[in-house]
XYZ file of C-alpha atoms in Angstrom:
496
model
C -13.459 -7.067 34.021
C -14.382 -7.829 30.207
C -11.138 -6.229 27.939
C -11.957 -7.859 24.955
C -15.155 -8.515 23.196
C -15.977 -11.166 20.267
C -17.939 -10.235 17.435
C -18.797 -12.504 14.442
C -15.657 -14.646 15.353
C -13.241 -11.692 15.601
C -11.629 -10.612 18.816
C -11.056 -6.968 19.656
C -10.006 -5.297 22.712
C -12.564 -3.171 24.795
C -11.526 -0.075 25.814
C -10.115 -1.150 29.235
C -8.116 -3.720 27.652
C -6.642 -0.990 25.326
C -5.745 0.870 28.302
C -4.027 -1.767 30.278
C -1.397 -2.534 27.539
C -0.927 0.593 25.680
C 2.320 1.708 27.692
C 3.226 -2.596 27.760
C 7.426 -2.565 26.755
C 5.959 -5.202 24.499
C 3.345 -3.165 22.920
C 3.701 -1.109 19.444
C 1.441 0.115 17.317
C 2.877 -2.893 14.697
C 2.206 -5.239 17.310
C -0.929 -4.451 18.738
C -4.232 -6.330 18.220
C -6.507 -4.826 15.364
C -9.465 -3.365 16.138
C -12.706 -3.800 14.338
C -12.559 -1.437 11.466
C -9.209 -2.851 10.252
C -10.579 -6.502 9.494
C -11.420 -4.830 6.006
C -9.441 -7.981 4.033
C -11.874 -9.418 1.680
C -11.484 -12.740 -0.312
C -10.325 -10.780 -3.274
C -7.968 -9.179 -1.273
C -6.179 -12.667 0.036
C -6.519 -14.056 -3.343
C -4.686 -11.199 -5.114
C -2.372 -11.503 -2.154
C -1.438 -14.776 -3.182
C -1.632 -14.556 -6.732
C 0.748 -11.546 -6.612
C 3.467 -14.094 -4.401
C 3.501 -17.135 -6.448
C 3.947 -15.434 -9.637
C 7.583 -14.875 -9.440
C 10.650 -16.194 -10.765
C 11.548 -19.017 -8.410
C 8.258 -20.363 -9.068
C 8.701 -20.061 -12.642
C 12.023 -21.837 -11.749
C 11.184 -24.734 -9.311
C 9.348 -27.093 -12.101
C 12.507 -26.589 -14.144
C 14.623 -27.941 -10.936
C 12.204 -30.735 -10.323
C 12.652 -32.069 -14.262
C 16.710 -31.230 -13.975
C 16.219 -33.741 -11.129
C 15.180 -36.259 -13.580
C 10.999 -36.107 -13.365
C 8.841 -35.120 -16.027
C 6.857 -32.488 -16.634
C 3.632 -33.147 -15.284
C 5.024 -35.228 -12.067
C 7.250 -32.305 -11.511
C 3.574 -29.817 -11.955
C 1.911 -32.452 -9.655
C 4.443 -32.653 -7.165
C 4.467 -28.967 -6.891
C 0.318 -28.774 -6.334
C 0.725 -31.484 -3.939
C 3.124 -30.348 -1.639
C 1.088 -26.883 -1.590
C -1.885 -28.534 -0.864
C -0.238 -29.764 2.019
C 1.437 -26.609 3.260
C -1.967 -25.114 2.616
C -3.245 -27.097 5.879
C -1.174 -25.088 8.306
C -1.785 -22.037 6.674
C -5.249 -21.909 7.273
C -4.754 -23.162 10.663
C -2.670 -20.809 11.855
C -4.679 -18.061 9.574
C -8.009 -18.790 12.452
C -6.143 -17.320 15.228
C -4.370 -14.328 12.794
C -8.539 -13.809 11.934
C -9.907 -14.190 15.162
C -7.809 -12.391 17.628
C -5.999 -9.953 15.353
C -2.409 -10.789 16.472
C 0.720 -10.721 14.464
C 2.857 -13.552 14.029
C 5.682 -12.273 16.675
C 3.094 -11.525 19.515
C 1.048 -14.536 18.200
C 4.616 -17.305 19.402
C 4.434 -15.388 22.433
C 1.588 -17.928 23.681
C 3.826 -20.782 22.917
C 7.344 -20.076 23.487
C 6.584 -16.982 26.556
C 7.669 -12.821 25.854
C 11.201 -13.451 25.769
C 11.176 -17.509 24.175
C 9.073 -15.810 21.251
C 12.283 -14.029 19.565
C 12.817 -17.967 18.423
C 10.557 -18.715 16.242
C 10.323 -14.664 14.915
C 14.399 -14.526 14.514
C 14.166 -17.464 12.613
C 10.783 -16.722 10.552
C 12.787 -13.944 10.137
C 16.268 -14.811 9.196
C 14.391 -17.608 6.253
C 12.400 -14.263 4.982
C 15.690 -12.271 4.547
C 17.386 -15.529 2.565
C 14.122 -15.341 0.393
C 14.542 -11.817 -0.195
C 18.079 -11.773 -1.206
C 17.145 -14.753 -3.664
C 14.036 -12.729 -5.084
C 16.445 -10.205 -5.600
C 19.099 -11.976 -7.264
C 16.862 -13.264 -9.693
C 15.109 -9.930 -10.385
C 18.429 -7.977 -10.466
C 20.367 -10.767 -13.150
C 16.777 -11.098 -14.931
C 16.984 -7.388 -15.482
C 20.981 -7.452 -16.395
C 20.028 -9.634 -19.077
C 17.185 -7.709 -20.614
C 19.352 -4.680 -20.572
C 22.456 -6.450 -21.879
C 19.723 -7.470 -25.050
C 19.321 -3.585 -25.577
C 23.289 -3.113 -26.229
C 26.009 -1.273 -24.485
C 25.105 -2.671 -20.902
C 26.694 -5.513 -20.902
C 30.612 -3.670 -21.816
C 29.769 -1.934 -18.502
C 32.318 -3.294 -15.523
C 30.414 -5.343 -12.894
C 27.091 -4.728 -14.518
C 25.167 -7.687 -13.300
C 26.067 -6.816 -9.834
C 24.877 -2.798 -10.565
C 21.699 -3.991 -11.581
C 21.591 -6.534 -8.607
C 22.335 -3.658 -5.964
C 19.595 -1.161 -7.693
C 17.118 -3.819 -7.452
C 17.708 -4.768 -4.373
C 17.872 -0.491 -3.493
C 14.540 -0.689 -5.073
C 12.918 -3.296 -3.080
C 13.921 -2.132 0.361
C 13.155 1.410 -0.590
C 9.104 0.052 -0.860
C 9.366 -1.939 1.649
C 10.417 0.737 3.918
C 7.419 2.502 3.299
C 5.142 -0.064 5.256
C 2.847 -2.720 4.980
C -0.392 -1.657 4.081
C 1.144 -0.321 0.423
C 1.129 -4.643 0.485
C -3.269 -4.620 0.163
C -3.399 -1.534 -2.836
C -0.226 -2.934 -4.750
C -1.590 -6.686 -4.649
C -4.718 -5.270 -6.026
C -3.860 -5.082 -9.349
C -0.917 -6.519 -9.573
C -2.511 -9.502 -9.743
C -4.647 -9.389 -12.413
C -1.457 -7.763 -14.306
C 0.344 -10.397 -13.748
C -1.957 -13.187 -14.471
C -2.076 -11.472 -18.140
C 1.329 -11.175 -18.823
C 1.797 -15.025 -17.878
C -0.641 -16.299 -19.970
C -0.051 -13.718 -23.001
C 3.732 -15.584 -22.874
C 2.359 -18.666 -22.412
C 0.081 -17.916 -25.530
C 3.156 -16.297 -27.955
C 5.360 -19.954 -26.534
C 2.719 -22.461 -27.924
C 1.860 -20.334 -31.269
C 5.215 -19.781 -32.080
C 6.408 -23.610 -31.599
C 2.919 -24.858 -33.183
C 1.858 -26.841 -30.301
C 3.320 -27.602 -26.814
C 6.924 -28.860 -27.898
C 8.988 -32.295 -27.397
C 9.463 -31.903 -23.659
C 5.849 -32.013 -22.312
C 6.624 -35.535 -24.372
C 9.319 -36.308 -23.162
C 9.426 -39.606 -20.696
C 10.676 -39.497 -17.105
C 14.011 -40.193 -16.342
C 13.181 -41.986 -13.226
C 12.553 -45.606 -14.829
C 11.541 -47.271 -11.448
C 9.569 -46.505 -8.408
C 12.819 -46.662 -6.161
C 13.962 -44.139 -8.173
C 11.117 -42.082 -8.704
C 10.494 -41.989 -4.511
C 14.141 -41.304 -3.696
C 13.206 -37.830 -5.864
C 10.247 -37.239 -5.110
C 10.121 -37.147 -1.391
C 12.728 -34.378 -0.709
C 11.590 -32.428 -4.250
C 7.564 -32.587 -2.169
C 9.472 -31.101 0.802
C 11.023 -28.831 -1.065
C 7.882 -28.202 -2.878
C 6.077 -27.980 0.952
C 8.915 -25.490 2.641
C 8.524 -23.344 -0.427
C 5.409 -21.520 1.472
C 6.036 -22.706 5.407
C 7.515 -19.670 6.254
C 3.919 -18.266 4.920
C 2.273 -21.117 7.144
C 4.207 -19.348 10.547
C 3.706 -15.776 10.055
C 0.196 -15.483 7.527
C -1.496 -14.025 10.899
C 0.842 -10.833 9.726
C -2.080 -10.768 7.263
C -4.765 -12.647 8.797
C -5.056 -10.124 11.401
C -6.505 -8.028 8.570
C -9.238 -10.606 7.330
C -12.976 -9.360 6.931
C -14.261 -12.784 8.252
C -12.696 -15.931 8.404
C -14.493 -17.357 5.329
C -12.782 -14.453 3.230
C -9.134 -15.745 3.858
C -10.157 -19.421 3.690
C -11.902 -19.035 0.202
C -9.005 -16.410 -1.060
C -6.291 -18.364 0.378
C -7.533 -22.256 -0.679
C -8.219 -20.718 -4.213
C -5.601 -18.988 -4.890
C -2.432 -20.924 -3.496
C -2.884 -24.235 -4.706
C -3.880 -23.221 -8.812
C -1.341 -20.415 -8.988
C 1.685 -22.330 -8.286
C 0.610 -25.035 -10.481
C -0.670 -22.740 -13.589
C 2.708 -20.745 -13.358
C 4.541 -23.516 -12.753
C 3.191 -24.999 -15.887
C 4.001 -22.053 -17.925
C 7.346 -21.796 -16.902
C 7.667 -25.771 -18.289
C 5.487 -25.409 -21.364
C 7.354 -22.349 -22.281
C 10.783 -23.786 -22.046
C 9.707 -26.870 -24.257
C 8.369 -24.362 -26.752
C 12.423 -22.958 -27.114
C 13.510 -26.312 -27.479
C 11.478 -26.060 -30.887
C 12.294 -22.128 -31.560
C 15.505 -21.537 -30.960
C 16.784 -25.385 -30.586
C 17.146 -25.330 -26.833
C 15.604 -25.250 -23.585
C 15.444 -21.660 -22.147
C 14.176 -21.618 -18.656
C 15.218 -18.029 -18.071
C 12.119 -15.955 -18.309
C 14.606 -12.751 -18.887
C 17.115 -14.861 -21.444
C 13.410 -15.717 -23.712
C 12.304 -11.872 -23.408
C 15.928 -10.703 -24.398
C 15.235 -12.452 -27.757
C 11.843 -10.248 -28.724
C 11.857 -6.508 -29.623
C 12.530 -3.724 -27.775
C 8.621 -2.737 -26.705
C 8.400 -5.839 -25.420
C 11.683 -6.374 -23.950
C 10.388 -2.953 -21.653
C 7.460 -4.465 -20.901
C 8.800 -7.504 -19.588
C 11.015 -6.294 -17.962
C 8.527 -4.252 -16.194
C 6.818 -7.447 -15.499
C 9.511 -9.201 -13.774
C 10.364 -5.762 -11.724
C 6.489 -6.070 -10.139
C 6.602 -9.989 -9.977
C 9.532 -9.526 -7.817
C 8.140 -6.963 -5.860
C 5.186 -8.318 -5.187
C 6.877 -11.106 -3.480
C 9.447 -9.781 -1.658
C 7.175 -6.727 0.011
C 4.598 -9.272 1.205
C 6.635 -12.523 2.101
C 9.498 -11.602 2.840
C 9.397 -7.937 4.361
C 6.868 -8.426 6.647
C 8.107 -10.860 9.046
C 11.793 -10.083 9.381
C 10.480 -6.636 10.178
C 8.062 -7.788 12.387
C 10.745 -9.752 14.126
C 12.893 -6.888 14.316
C 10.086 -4.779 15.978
C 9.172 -7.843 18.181
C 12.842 -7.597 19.500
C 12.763 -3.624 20.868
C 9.280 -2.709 20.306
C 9.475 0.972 21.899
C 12.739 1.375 19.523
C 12.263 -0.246 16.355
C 9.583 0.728 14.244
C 8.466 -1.586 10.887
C 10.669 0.720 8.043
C 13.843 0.089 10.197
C 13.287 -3.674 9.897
C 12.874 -3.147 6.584
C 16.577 -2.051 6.488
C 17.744 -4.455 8.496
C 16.428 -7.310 6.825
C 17.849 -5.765 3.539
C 21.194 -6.017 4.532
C 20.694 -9.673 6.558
C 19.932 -10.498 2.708
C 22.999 -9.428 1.260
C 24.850 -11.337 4.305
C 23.282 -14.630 3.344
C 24.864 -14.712 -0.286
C 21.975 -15.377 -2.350
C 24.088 -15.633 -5.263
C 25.500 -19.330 -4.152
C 21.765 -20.512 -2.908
C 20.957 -20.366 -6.485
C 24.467 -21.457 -7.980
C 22.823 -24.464 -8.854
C 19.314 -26.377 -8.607
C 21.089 -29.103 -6.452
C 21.825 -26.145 -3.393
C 18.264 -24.587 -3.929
C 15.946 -27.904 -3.572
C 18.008 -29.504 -1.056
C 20.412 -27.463 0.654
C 18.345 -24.578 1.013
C 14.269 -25.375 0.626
C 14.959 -28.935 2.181
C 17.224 -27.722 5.350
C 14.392 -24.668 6.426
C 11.906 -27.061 5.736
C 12.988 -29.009 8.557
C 13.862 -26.283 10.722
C 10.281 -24.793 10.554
C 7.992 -27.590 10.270
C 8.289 -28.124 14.442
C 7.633 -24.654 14.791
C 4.519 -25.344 12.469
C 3.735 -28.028 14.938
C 3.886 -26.407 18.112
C 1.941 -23.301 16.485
C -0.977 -25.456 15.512
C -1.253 -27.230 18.669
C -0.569 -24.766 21.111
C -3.907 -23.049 19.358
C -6.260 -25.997 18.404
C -5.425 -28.877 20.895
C -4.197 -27.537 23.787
C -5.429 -23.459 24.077
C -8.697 -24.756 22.266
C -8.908 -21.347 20.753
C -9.013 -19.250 23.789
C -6.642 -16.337 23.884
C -6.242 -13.155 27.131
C -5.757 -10.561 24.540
C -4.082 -8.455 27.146
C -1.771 -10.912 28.664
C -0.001 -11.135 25.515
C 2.132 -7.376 26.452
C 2.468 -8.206 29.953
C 6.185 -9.101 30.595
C 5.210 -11.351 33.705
C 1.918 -12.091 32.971
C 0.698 -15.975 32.193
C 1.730 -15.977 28.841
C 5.738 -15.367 30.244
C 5.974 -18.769 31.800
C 9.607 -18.777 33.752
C 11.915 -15.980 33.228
C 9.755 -15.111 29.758
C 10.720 -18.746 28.459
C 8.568 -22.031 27.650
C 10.953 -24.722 28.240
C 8.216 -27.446 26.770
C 7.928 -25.289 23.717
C 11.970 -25.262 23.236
C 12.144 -29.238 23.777
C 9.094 -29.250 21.638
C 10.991 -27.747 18.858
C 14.726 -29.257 19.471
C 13.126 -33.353 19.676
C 11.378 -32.499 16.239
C 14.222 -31.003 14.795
C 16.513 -33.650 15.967
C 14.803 -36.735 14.942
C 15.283 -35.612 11.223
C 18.519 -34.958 11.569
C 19.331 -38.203 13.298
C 17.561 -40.071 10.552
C 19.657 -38.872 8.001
C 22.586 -40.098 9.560
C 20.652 -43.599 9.629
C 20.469 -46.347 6.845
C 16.927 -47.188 6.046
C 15.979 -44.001 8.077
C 16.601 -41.267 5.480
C 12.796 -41.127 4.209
C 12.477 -39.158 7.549
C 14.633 -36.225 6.443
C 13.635 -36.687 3.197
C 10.061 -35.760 4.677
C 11.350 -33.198 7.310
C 8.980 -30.909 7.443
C 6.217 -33.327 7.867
C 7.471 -35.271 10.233
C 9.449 -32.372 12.406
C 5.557 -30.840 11.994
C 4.244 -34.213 13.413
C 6.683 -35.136 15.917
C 6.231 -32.071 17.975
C 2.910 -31.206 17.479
C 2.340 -34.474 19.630
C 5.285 -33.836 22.013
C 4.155 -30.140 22.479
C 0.446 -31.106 23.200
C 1.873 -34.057 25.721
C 4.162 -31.491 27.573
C 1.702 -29.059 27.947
C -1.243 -30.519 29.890
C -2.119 -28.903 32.741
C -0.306 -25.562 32.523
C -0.812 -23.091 34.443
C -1.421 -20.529 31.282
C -4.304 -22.586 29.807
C -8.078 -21.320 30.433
C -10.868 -23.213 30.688
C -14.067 -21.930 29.433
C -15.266 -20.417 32.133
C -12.071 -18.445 32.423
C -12.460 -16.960 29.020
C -16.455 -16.098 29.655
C -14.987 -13.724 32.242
C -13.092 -11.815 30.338
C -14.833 -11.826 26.900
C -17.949 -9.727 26.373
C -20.208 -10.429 23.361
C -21.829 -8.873 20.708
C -25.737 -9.462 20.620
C -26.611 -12.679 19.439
C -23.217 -13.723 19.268
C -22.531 -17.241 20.790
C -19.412 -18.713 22.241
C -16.825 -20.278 20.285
């Protein structure tokens, strides 16, 4: 019996297939595949998506870490295009099988880690997204504070950095709550909204200074290669984990994709040059205070406090929709998912919403960002390594070992192939705990620490080879002919 059919690359389920899972315990309407007319994503539609996430205030923030750390400007700008250049890789990996099969990320790990192994990877895709959203929300919430403490009286208000820290965060969770697909219409124009406003500060910085300022001349600190590398390789993880959560869970939004040339084109575009041009802004506009106001500002919200009060409004406007951009899109969606993924006939997407809300607040975003030592290191560095085996085991679970064949339907079948023993993968979960180990057990090691200091790589590396090793033969791989028998397809459309 065909119950699913491929046309122009994407996957759908026939009608028989719809049947067969729709009363699944693993089957929502969150989680279920997309049908046809929902792959409406277009390239503008992934780049906006993108734009709208990397123009936010820890971007804005992460070159200023990277020169605090002792590099200059443009090998702390480089460093940062790099490493997303890099992470880019397994996004667009993992984005094929988002594109082609319609899955989300939750129902998506149930291939490699079975129905019950998959809460692994979600809960902790999940538990990274809250941290991220309690961070975006710290800095929106004390950006605000300080743009209303510039406006007077605020700031002789008890405990008002925390008030505007809660009602931010109120604010966030509120949209959230009302579901993803507000994420497509509000990235829209966002985007080009935000593009302005970044460039029209950029633009005010270098006029007002009369040129780019003394720190885009300023030398590197790092006076020898040793010293430059011991840097540089944890900042490029850093630089790397800052979008591998995205790398895990973009079939949440892949699922959505017109074609699979829309979300490669958006997503290649997009990432790479909007993390570096804000990036950039964020330095060049912090060496323009050195000139203005005789030091370096790298608070968006402390500059804005010092202009009038139109434009104090509007930028604080700006940073309100930066913020939200980001948090509704990368780091809503997945917690929720995960949440869903966990009780999917009694959780619905709003009430992870909630739930990852107050995870945030658990997770103290407040000493993350106490200082730019505990943000590159202790917190992008130690996810970084947590996730990149999960990356691993994603990409070849789909490319080397599935070969990009998928049973739609087996996916919400509690003991069907995809459940392996007792809903568990047991290769997947070695997989996962040798490349997380090995990292860890470098660190510990003299002359071994370049391995931590490249975690994600290598934990990406290490059991992406382990994974594909442990997995030959299974019994829930299909061969071709398998997935001919189940797959009907559109006229003229040709296996693939």
């Amino acid at each position: 019996m065909k119950t699913q059919v491929e046309s122009d690359g994407i996957v759908t389920l026939t009608k028989d297939g719809e049947k067969q899972i729709r009363n699944s315990p693993l089957y929502n309407d969150g989680l279920r595949p997309t049908n046809r007319e929902e792959h409406n994503w277009t390239t503008y539609n992934f780049a906006s998506l993108w734009i709208g996430m990397a123009i936010c205030l820890p971007t804005y923030a992460m070159a200023a870490g990277l020169i605090s750390l002792g590099m200059n400007w443009w090998q702390a700008i480089l460093t940062i295009i790099l490493g997303n250049c890099i992470v880019l890789i397994p996004i667009l990996l993992n984005s094929h099988a988002g594109t082609k099969f319609g899955i989300p990320y939750p129902v998506y790990a149930r291939l490699w880690f079975g129905s019950k192994g998959a809460h692994i990877p979600a809960v902790a895709r999940g538990l990274i997204g809250a941290g991220w959203f309690g961070i975006n929300c710290w800095f929106g919430g004390t950006a605000i504070d300080t743009l209303l403490q510039s406006l007077g009286g605020w700031g002789s208000i008890p405990g008002h950095t925390w008030i505007a820290f809660f009602g931010f965060w109120a604010l966030n969770v509120w949209i959230s709550y009302r579901g993803p697909e507000a994420i497509r219409r509000m990235e829209f124009w966002a985007a080009p909204t935000l593009i302005i406003m970044g460039l029209a500060l950029l633009v005010w910085a270098v006029t007002k200074a009369g040129g780019w300022g003394p720190m885009l001349s300023a030398p590197s600190k790092l006076t020898t290669t040793a010293d430059f590398l011991k840097v540089f390789f944890p900042a490029l993880t850093g630089a790397i984990a800052f979008w591998s959560t995205m790398a895990l869970n973009i079939p949440d939004f892949c699922r959505y994709a017109k074609s699979q040339k829309a979300q490669v084109i958006g997503q290649s575009v997009a990432l790479p040059t909007t993390m570096g041009g804000f990036s950039f802004i964020g330095v060049a506009v912090a060496s323009a205070t050195v000139v203005i106001y005789g030091e370096a500002i790298w608070d968006p919200a402390a500059v804005l406090a010092k202009f009038s009060p139109l434009a104090i409004f509007l930028g604080t406007l700006g940073i309100i929709l930066a913020t939200l951009t980001t948090n509704v899109a990368a780091n809503v969606v997945a917690p929720a998912r995960a949440v869903e993924n966990l009780a999917p006939r009694r959780m619905s997407f709003g009430a992870g919403a909630i739930i990852t809300g107050v995870v945030a607040l658990l997770m103290q975003p407040w000493y993350i960002l106490e200082n730019f030592g505990n943000y590159i290191f202790l917190w992008l560095g130690t996810y970084g390594a947590l996730l990149g085996p999960i990356d691993g085991i994603a990409i070849a679970d789909y490319w080397l070992v599935r070969k990009r064949r998928i049973h739609l339907t087996e996916l919400y079948r509690p003991d069907g192939m995809y459940s392996y023993k007792s809903g568990y993968n047991m290769r997947a979960i070695w997989a996962m705990l040798i490349g997380i180990a090995v990292p860890f057990v470098c660190k510990q090691i003299p002359g071994l620490t370049i391995v931590w200091d490249n975690a994600w790589t290598c934990g990406l590396l290490i059991s992406l080879v382990v994974y594909t090793w442990l997995m030959k033969d299974n019994p829930s791989l299909m061969s071709a002919a398998d997935y001919e028998n189940i797959t009907a397809r559109s006229a003229g459309q040709r296996a693939s």
